[in-house]
PDB file of C-alpha atoms in Angstrom:
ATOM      1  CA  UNK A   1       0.000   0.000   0.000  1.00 72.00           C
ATOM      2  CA  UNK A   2       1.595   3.554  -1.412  1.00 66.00           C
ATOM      3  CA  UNK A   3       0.235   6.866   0.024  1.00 70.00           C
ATOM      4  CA  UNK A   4       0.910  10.155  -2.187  1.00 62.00           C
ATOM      5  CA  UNK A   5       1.082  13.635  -1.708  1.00 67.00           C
ATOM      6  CA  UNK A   6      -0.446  16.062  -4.114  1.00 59.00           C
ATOM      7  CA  UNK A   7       2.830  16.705  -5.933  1.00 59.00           C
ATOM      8  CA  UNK A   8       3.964  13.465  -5.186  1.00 57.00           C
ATOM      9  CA  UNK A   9       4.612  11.017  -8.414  1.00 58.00           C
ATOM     10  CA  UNK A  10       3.749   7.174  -7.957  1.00 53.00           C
ATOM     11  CA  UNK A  11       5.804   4.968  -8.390  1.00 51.00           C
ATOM     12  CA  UNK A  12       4.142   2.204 -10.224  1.00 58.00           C
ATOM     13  CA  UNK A  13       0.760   1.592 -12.046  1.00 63.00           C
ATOM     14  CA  UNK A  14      -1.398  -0.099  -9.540  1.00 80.00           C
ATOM     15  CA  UNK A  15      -5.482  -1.397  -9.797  1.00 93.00           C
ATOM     16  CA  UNK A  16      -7.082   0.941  -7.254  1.00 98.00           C
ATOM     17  CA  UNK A  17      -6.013   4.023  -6.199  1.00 98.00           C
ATOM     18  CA  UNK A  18      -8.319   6.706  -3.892  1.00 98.00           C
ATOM     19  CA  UNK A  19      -7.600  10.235  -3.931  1.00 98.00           C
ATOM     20  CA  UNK A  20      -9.391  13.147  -1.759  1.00 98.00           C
ATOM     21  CA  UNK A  21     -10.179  16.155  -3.722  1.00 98.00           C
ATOM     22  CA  UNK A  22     -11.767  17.808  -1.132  1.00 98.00           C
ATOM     23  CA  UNK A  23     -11.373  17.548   2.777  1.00 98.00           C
ATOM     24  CA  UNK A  24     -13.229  20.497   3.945  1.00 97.00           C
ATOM     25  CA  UNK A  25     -16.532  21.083   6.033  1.00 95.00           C
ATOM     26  CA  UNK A  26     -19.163  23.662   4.984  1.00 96.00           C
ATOM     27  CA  UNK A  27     -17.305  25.972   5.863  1.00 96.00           C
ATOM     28  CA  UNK A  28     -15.003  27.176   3.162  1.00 96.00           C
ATOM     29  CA  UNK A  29     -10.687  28.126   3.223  1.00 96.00           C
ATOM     30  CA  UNK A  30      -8.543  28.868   0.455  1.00 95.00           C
ATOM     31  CA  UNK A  31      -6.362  25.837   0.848  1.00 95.00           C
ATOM     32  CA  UNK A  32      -9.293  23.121   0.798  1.00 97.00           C
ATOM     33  CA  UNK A  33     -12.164  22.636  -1.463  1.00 98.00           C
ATOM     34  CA  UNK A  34     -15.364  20.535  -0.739  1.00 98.00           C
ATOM     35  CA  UNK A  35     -15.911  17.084  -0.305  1.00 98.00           C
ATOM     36  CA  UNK A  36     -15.211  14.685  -3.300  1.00 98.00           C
ATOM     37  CA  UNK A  37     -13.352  11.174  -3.507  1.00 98.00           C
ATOM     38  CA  UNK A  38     -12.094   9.976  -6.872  1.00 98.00           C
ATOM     39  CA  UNK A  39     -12.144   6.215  -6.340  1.00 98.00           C
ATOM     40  CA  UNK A  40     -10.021   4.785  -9.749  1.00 98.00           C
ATOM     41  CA  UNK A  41     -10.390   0.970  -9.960  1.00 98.00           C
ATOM     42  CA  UNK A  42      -8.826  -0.688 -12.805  1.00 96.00           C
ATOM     43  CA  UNK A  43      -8.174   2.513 -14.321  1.00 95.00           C
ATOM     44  CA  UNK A  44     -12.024   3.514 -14.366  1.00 97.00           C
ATOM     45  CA  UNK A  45     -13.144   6.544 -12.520  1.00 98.00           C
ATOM     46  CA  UNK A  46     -15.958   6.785  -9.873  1.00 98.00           C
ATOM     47  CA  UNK A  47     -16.520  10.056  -7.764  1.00 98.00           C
ATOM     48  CA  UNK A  48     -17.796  10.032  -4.198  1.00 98.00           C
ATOM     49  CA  UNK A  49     -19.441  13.413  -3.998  1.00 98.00           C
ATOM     50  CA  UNK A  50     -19.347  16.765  -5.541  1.00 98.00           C
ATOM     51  CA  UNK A  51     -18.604  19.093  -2.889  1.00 98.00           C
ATOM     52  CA  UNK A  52     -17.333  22.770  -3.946  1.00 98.00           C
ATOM     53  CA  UNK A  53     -14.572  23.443  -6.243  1.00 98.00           C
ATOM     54  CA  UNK A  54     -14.796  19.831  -7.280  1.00 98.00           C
ATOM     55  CA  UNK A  55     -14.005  19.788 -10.895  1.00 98.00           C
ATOM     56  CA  UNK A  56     -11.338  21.925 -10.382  1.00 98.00           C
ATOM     57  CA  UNK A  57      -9.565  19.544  -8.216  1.00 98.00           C
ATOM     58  CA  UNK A  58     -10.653  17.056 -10.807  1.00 98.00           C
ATOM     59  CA  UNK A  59      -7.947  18.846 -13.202  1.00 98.00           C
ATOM     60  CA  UNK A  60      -5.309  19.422 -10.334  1.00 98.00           C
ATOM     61  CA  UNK A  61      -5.121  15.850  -9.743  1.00 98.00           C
ATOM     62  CA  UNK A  62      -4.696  15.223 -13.872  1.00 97.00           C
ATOM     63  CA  UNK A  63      -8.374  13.845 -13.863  1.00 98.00           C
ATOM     64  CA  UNK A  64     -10.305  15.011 -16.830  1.00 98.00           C
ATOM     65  CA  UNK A  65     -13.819  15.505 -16.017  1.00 98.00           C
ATOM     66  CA  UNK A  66     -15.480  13.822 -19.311  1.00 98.00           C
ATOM     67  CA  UNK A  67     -14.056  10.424 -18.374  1.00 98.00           C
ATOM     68  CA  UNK A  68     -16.377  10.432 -14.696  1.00 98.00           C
ATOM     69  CA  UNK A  69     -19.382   8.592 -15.724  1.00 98.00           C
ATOM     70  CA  UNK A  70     -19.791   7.395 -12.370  1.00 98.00           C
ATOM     71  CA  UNK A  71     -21.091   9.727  -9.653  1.00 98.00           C
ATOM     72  CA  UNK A  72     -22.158   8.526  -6.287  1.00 98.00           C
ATOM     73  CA  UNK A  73     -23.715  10.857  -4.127  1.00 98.00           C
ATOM     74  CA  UNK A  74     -23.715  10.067  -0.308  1.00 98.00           C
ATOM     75  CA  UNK A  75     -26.340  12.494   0.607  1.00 98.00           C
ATOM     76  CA  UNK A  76     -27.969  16.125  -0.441  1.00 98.00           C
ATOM     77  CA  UNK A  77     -26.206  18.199   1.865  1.00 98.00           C
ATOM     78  CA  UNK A  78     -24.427  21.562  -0.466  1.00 97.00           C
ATOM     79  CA  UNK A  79     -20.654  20.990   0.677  1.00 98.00           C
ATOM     80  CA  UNK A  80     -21.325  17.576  -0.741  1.00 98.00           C
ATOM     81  CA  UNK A  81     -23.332  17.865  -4.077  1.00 98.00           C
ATOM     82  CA  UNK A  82     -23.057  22.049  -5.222  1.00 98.00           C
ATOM     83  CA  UNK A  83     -20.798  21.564  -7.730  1.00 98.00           C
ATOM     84  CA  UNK A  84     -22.907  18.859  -9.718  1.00 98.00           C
ATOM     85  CA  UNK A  85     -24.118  21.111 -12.354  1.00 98.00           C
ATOM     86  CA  UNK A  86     -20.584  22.190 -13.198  1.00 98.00           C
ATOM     87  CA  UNK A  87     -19.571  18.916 -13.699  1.00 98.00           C
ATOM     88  CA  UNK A  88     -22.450  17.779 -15.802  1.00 98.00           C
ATOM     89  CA  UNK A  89     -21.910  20.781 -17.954  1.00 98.00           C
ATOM     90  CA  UNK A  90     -18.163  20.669 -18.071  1.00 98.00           C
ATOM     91  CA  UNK A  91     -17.964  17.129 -18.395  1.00 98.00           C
ATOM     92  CA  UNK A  92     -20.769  16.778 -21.437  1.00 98.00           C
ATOM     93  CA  UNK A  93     -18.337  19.226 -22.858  1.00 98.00           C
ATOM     94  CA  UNK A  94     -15.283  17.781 -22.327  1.00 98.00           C
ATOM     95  CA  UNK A  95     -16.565  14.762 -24.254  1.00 97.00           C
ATOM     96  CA  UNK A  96     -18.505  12.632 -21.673  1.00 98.00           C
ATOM     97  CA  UNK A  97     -21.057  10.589 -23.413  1.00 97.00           C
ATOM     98  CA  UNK A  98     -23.224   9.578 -20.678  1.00 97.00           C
ATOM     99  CA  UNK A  99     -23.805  10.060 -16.809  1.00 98.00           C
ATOM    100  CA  UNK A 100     -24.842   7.695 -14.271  1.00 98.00           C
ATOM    101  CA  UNK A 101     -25.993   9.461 -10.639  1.00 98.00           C
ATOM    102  CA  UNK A 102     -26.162   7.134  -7.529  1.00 98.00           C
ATOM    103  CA  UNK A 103     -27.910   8.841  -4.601  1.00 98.00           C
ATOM    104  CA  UNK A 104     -30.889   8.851  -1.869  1.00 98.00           C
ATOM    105  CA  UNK A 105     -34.581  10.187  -2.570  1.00 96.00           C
ATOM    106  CA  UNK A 106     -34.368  13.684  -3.989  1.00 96.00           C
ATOM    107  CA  UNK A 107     -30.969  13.101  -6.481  1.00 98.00           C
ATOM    108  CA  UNK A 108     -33.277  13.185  -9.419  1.00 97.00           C
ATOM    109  CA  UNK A 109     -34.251  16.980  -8.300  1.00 97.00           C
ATOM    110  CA  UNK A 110     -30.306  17.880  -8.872  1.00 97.00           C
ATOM    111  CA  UNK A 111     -30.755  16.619 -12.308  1.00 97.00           C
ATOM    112  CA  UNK A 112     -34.496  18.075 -12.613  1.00 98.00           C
ATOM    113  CA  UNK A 113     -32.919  21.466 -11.404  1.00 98.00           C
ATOM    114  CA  UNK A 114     -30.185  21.431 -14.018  1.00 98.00           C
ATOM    115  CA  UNK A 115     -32.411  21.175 -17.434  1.00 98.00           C
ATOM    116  CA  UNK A 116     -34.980  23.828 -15.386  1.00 98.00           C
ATOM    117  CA  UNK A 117     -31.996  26.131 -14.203  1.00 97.00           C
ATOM    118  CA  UNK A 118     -29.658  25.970 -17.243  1.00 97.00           C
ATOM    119  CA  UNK A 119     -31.998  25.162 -19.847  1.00 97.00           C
ATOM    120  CA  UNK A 120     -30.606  28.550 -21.696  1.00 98.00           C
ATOM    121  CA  UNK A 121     -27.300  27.379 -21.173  1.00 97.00           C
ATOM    122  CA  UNK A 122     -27.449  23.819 -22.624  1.00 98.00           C
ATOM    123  CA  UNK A 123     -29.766  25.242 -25.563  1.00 97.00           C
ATOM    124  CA  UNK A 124     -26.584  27.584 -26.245  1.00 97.00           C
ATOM    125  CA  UNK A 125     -23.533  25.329 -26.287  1.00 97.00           C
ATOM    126  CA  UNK A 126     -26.133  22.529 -28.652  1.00 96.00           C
ATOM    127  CA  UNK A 127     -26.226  25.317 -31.065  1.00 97.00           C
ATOM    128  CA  UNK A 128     -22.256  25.602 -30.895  1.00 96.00           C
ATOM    129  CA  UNK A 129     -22.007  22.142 -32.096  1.00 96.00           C
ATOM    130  CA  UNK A 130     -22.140  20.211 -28.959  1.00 97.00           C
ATOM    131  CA  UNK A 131     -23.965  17.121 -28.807  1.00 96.00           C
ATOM    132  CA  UNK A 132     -27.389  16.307 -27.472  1.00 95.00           C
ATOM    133  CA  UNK A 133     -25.867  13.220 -25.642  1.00 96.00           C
ATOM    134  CA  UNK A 134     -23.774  13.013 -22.504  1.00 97.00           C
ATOM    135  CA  UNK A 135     -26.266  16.284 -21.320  1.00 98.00           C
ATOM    136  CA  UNK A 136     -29.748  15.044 -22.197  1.00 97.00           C
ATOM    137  CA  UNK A 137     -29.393  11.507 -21.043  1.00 97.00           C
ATOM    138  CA  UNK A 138     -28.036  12.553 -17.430  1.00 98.00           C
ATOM    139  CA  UNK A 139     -29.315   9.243 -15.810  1.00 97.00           C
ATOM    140  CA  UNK A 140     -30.233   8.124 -11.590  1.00 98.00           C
ATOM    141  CA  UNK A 141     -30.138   5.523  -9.995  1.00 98.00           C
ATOM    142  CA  UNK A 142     -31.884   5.337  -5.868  1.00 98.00           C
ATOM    143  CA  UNK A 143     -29.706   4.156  -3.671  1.00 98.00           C
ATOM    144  CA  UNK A 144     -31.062   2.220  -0.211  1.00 96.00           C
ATOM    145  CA  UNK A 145     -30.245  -0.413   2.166  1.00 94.00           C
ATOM    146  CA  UNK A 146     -28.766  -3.001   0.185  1.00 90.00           C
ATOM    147  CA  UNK A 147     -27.884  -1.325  -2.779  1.00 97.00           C
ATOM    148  CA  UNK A 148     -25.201  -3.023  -4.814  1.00 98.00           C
ATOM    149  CA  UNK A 149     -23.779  -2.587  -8.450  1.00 97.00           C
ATOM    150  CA  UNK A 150     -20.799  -4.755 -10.151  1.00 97.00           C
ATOM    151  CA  UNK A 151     -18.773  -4.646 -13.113  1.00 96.00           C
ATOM    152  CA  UNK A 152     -16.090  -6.374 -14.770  1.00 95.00           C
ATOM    153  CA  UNK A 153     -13.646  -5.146 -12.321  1.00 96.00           C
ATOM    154  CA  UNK A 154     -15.352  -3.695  -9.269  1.00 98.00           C
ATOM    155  CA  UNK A 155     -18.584  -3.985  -7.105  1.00 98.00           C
ATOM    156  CA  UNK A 156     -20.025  -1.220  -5.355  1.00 98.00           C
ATOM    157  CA  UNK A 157     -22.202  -1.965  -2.085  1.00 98.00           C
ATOM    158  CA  UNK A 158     -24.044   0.811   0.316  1.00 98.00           C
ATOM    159  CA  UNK A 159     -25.082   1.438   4.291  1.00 98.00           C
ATOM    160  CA  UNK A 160     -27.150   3.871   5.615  1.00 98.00           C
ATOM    161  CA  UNK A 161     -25.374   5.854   8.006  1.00 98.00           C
ATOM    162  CA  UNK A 162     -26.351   8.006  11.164  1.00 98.00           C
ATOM    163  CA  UNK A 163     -26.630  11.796  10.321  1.00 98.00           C
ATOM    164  CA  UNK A 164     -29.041  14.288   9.857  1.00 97.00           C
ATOM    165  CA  UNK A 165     -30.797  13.955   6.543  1.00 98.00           C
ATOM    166  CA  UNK A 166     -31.243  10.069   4.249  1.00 98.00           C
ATOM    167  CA  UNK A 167     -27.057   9.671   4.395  1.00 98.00           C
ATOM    168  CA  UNK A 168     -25.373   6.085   2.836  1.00 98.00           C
ATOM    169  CA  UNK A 169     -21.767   5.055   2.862  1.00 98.00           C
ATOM    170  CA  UNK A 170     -20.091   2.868   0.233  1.00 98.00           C
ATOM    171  CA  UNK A 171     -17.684   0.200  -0.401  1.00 98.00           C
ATOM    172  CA  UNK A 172     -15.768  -0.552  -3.555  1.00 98.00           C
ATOM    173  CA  UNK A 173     -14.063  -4.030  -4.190  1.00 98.00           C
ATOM    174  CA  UNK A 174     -11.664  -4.776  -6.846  1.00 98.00           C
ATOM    175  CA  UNK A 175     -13.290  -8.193  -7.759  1.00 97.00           C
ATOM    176  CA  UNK A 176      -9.825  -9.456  -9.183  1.00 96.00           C
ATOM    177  CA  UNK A 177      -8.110  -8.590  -5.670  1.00 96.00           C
ATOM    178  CA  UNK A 178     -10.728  -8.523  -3.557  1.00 97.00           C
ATOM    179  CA  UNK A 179      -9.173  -5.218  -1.987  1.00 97.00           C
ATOM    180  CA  UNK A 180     -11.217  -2.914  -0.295  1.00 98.00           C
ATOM    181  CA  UNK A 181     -12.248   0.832   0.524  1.00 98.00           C
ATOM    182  CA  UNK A 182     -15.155   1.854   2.607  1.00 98.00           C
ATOM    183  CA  UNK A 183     -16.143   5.448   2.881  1.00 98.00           C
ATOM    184  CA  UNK A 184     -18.353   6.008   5.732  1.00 98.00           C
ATOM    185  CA  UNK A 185     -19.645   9.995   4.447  1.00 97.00           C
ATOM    186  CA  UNK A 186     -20.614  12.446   7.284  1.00 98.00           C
ATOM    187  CA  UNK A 187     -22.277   9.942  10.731  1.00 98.00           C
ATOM    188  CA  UNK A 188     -22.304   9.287  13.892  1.00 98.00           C
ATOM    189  CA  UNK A 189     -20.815   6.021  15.520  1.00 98.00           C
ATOM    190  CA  UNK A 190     -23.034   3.194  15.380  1.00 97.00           C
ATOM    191  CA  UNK A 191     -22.969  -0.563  15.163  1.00 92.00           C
ATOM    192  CA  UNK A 192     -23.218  -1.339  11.867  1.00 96.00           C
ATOM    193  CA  UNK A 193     -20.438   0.761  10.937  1.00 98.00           C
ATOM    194  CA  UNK A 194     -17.945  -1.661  11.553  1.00 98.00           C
ATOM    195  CA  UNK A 195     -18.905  -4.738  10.569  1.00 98.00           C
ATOM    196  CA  UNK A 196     -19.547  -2.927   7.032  1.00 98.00           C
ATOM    197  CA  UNK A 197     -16.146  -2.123   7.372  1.00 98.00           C
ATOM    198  CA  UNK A 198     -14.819  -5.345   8.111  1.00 98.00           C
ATOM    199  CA  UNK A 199     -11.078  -5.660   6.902  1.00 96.00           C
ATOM    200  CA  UNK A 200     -11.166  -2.987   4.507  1.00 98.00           C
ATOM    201  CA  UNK A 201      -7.899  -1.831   3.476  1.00 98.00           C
ATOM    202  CA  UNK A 202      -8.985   1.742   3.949  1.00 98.00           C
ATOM    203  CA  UNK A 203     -11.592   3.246   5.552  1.00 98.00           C
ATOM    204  CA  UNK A 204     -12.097   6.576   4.674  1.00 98.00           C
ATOM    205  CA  UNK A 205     -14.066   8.827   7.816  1.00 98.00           C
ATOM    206  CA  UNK A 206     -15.549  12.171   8.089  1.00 97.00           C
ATOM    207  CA  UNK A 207     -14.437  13.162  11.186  1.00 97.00           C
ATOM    208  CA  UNK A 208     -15.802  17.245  12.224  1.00 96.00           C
ATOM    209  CA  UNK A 209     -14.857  17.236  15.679  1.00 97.00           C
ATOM    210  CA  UNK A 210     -12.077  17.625  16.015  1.00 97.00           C
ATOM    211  CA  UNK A 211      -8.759  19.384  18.143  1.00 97.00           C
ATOM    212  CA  UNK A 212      -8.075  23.252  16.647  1.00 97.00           C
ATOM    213  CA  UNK A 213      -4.740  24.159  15.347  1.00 97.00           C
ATOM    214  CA  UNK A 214      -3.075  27.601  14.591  1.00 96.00           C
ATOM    215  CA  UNK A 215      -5.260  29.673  11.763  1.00 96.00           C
ATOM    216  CA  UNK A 216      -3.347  31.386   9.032  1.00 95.00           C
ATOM    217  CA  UNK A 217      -1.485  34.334  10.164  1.00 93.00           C
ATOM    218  CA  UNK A 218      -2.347  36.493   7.143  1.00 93.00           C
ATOM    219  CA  UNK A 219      -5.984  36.316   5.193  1.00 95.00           C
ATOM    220  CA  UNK A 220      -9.352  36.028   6.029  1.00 97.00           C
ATOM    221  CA  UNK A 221      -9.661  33.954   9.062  1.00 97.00           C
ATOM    222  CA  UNK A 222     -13.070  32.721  10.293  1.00 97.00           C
ATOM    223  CA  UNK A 223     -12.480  33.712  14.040  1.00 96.00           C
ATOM    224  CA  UNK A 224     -15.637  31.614  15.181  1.00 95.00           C
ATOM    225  CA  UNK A 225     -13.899  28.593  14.265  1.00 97.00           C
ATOM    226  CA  UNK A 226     -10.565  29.246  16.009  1.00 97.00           C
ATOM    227  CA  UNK A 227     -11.711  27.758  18.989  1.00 95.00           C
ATOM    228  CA  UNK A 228     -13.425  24.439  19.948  1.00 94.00           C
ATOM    229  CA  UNK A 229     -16.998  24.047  18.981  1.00 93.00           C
ATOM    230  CA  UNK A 230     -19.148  25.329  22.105  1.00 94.00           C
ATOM    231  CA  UNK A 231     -20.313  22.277  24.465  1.00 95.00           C
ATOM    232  CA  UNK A 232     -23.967  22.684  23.053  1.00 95.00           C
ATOM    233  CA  UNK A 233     -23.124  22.556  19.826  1.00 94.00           C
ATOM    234  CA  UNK A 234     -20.607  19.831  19.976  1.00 95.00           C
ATOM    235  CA  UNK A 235     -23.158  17.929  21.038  1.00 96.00           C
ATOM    236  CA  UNK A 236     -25.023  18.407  18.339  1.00 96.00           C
ATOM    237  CA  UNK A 237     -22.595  17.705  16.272  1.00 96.00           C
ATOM    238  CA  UNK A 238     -22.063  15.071  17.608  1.00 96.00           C
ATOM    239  CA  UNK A 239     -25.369  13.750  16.735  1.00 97.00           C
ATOM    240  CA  UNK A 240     -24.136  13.255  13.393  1.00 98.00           C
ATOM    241  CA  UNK A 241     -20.377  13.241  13.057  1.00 98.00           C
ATOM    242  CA  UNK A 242     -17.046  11.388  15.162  1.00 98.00           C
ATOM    243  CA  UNK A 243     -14.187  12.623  16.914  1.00 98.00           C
ATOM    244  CA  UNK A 244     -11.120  11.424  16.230  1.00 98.00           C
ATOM    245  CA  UNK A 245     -11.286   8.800  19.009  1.00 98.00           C
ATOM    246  CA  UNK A 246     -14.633   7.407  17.313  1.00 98.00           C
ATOM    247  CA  UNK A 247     -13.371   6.999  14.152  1.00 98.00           C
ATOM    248  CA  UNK A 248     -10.342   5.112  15.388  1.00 98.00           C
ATOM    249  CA  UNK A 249     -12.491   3.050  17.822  1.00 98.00           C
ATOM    250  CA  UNK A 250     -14.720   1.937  14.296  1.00 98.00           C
ATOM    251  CA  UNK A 251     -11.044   1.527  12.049  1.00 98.00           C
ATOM    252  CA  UNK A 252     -10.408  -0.899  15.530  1.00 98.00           C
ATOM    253  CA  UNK A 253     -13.491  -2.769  15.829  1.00 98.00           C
ATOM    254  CA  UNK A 254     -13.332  -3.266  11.756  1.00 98.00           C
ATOM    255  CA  UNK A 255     -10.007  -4.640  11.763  1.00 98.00           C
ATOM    256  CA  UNK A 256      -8.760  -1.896   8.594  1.00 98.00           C
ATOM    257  CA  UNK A 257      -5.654  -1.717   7.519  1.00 98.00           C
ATOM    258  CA  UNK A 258      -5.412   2.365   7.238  1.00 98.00           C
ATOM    259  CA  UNK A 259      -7.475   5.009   8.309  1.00 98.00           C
ATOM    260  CA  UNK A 260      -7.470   8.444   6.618  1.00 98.00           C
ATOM    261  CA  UNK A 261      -9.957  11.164   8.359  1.00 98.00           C
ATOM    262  CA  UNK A 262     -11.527  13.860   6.457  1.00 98.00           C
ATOM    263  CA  UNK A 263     -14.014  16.760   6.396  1.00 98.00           C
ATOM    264  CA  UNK A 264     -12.265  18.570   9.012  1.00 98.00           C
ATOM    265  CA  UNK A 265     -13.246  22.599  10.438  1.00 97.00           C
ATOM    266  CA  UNK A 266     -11.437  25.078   8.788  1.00 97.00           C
ATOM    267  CA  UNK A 267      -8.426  24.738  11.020  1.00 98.00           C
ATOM    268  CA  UNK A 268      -7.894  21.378  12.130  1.00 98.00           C
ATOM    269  CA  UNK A 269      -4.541  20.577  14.008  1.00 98.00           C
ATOM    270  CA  UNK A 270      -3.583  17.062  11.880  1.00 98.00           C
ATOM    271  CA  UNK A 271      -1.060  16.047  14.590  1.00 98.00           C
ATOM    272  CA  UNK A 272      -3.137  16.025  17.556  1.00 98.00           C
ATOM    273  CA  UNK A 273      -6.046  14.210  15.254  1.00 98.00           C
ATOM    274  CA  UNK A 274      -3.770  11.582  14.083  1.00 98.00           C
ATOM    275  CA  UNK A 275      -2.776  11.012  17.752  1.00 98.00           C
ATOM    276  CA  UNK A 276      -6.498  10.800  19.276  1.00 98.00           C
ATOM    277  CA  UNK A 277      -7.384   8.042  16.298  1.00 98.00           C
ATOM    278  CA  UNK A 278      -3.678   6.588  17.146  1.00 98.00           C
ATOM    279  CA  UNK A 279      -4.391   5.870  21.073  1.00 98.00           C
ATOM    280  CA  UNK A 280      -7.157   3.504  19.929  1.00 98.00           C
ATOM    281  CA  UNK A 281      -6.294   2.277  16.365  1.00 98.00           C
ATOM    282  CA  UNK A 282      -2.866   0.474  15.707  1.00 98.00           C
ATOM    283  CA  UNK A 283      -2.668   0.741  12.094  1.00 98.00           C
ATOM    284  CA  UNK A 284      -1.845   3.672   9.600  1.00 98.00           C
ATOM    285  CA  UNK A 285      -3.944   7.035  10.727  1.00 98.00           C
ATOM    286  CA  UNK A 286      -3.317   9.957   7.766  1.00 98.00           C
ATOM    287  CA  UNK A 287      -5.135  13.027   8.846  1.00 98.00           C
ATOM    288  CA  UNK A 288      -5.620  14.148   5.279  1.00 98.00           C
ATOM    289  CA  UNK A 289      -5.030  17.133   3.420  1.00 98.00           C
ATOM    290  CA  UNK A 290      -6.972  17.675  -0.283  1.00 98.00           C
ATOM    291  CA  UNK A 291      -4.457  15.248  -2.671  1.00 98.00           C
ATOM    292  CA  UNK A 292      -3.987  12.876  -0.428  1.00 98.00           C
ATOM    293  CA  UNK A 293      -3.979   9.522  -2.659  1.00 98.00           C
ATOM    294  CA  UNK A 294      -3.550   6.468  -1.523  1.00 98.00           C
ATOM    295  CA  UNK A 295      -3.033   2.848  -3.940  1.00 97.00           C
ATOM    296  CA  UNK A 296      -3.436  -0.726  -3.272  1.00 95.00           C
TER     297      UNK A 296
END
């Protein structure tokens, strides 16, 4: 197992690789862009989310967005799903031929809202020469307990998770390995969480409470967020989301190989998370920072 950098170059062509475009919460920074996962699996593409900024990172990380076919959408919050109607648009230009959306009850409005929204828009770039497919034949799928997809080379499975609105994790196999990711999207802790995770060879959390580092000393700075959450909002939070120590006690109880945290506040300190997962969890803990790949 190889972990990467954003500017770092891999070393060898591998089958499944996972990279995190995005690691930030709602609340946006300069230096991180929404939540997205580009989970490549015998060289296909499937993204995990469209949070802000997304097909931007897309490009950073030498993805081009007409080859994602495959979008699975955990749930409808914004800092997961805003940026879907710039990659439909983008992507149907950049050559995509069709689209496949995975999500809970009310995906098929994102899609409704993007012919309603940018019907102008679409109309403009068909005149230019564009084609009618890869935009007009946007496609969705529902996703619910015991939702499950395969192809030649991977299989896709689902879990409904503990947060605030209709929520689902996933899990990608490589059938011709058998190795595993799990991405658990924004929950609580709860039981089923790690037996879904079972001896994954990553499990990717969203972990939003978490210790407070040292904001930027020049900039904007949100100075709400450069201290711990207040008690009653923590736990509120914590309703729907894991501390460090949570997501290391699931990564324990599942028996994973690695555990890389995400969707951090806007000024998470990385050691001290890495540490709090650590004192529970023996294996690999990456705190990570938008980039981050790691390959199997």
């Amino acid at each position: 197992m190889r972990a990467y950098g954003r500017d770092t170059e891999p070393a060898a062509v591998v089958r499944v690789k996972v990279t995190l475009l995005g690691t930030a919460s709602p609340i946006p920074t300069l230096d991180r862009a929404g939540n997205a996962i580009l989970v490549e699996i015998d060289d296909d593409p499937y993204l995990v989310d469209c949070g802000p900024r997304t097909v931007y990172e897309l490009i950073r990380n030498e993805t081009d967005p007409g080859d994602v076919e495959d979008l699975f959408l955990t749930h409808r919050h914004m800092d997961h799903d805003v940026s879907f109607f710039h990659l439909a648009i983008v992507g149907w230009t950049a050559g995509r031929e069709s689209l496949t959306v995975y999500g809970p009850d009310g995906t098929g409005d994102l899609i409704d809202g993007l012919y309603d929204i940018w019907k102008e828009d679409i109309a403009y770039r068909k005149e230019a020469g564009y084609p009618a497919a890869g935009i007009e034949n946007i496609d969705w799928e529902r996703v619910d307990d015991g939702f499950a997809r395969e192809t030649d080379s991977m299989r896709v499975e689902s879990i409904p998770v503990q947060h605030s609105i209709e929520t689902y994790g996933y899990k990608f196999t490589d059938t011709a390995t058998d190795d595993t990711v799990v991405l658990s999207s924004d929950t609580a802790k709860f039981d089923g969480l790690a037996e879904f995770a079972s001896d994954a060879d990553v499990l990717v959390m969203t972990c939003t409470v978490t210790p407070i580092g040292d904001a930027p000393d020049d900039g904007f700075v949100w100075e709400r967020y450069t201290e711990p959450y207040p008690e009653e909002r923590r736990d509120v939070l914590l309703n729907y989301h894991v501390t460090p120590t949570q997501a290391g006690e699931i990564a324990a109880d599942a028996g994973v190989d690695t555990l890389v945290l995400t969707h951090f506040p806007p000024y998470p300190d990385r050691d001290e998370i890495e540490a709090e997962a650590g004192r529970v969890f023996g294996g690999d803990v990456v705190a990570a920072e938008d980039g981050y790949s790691i390959e199997l």
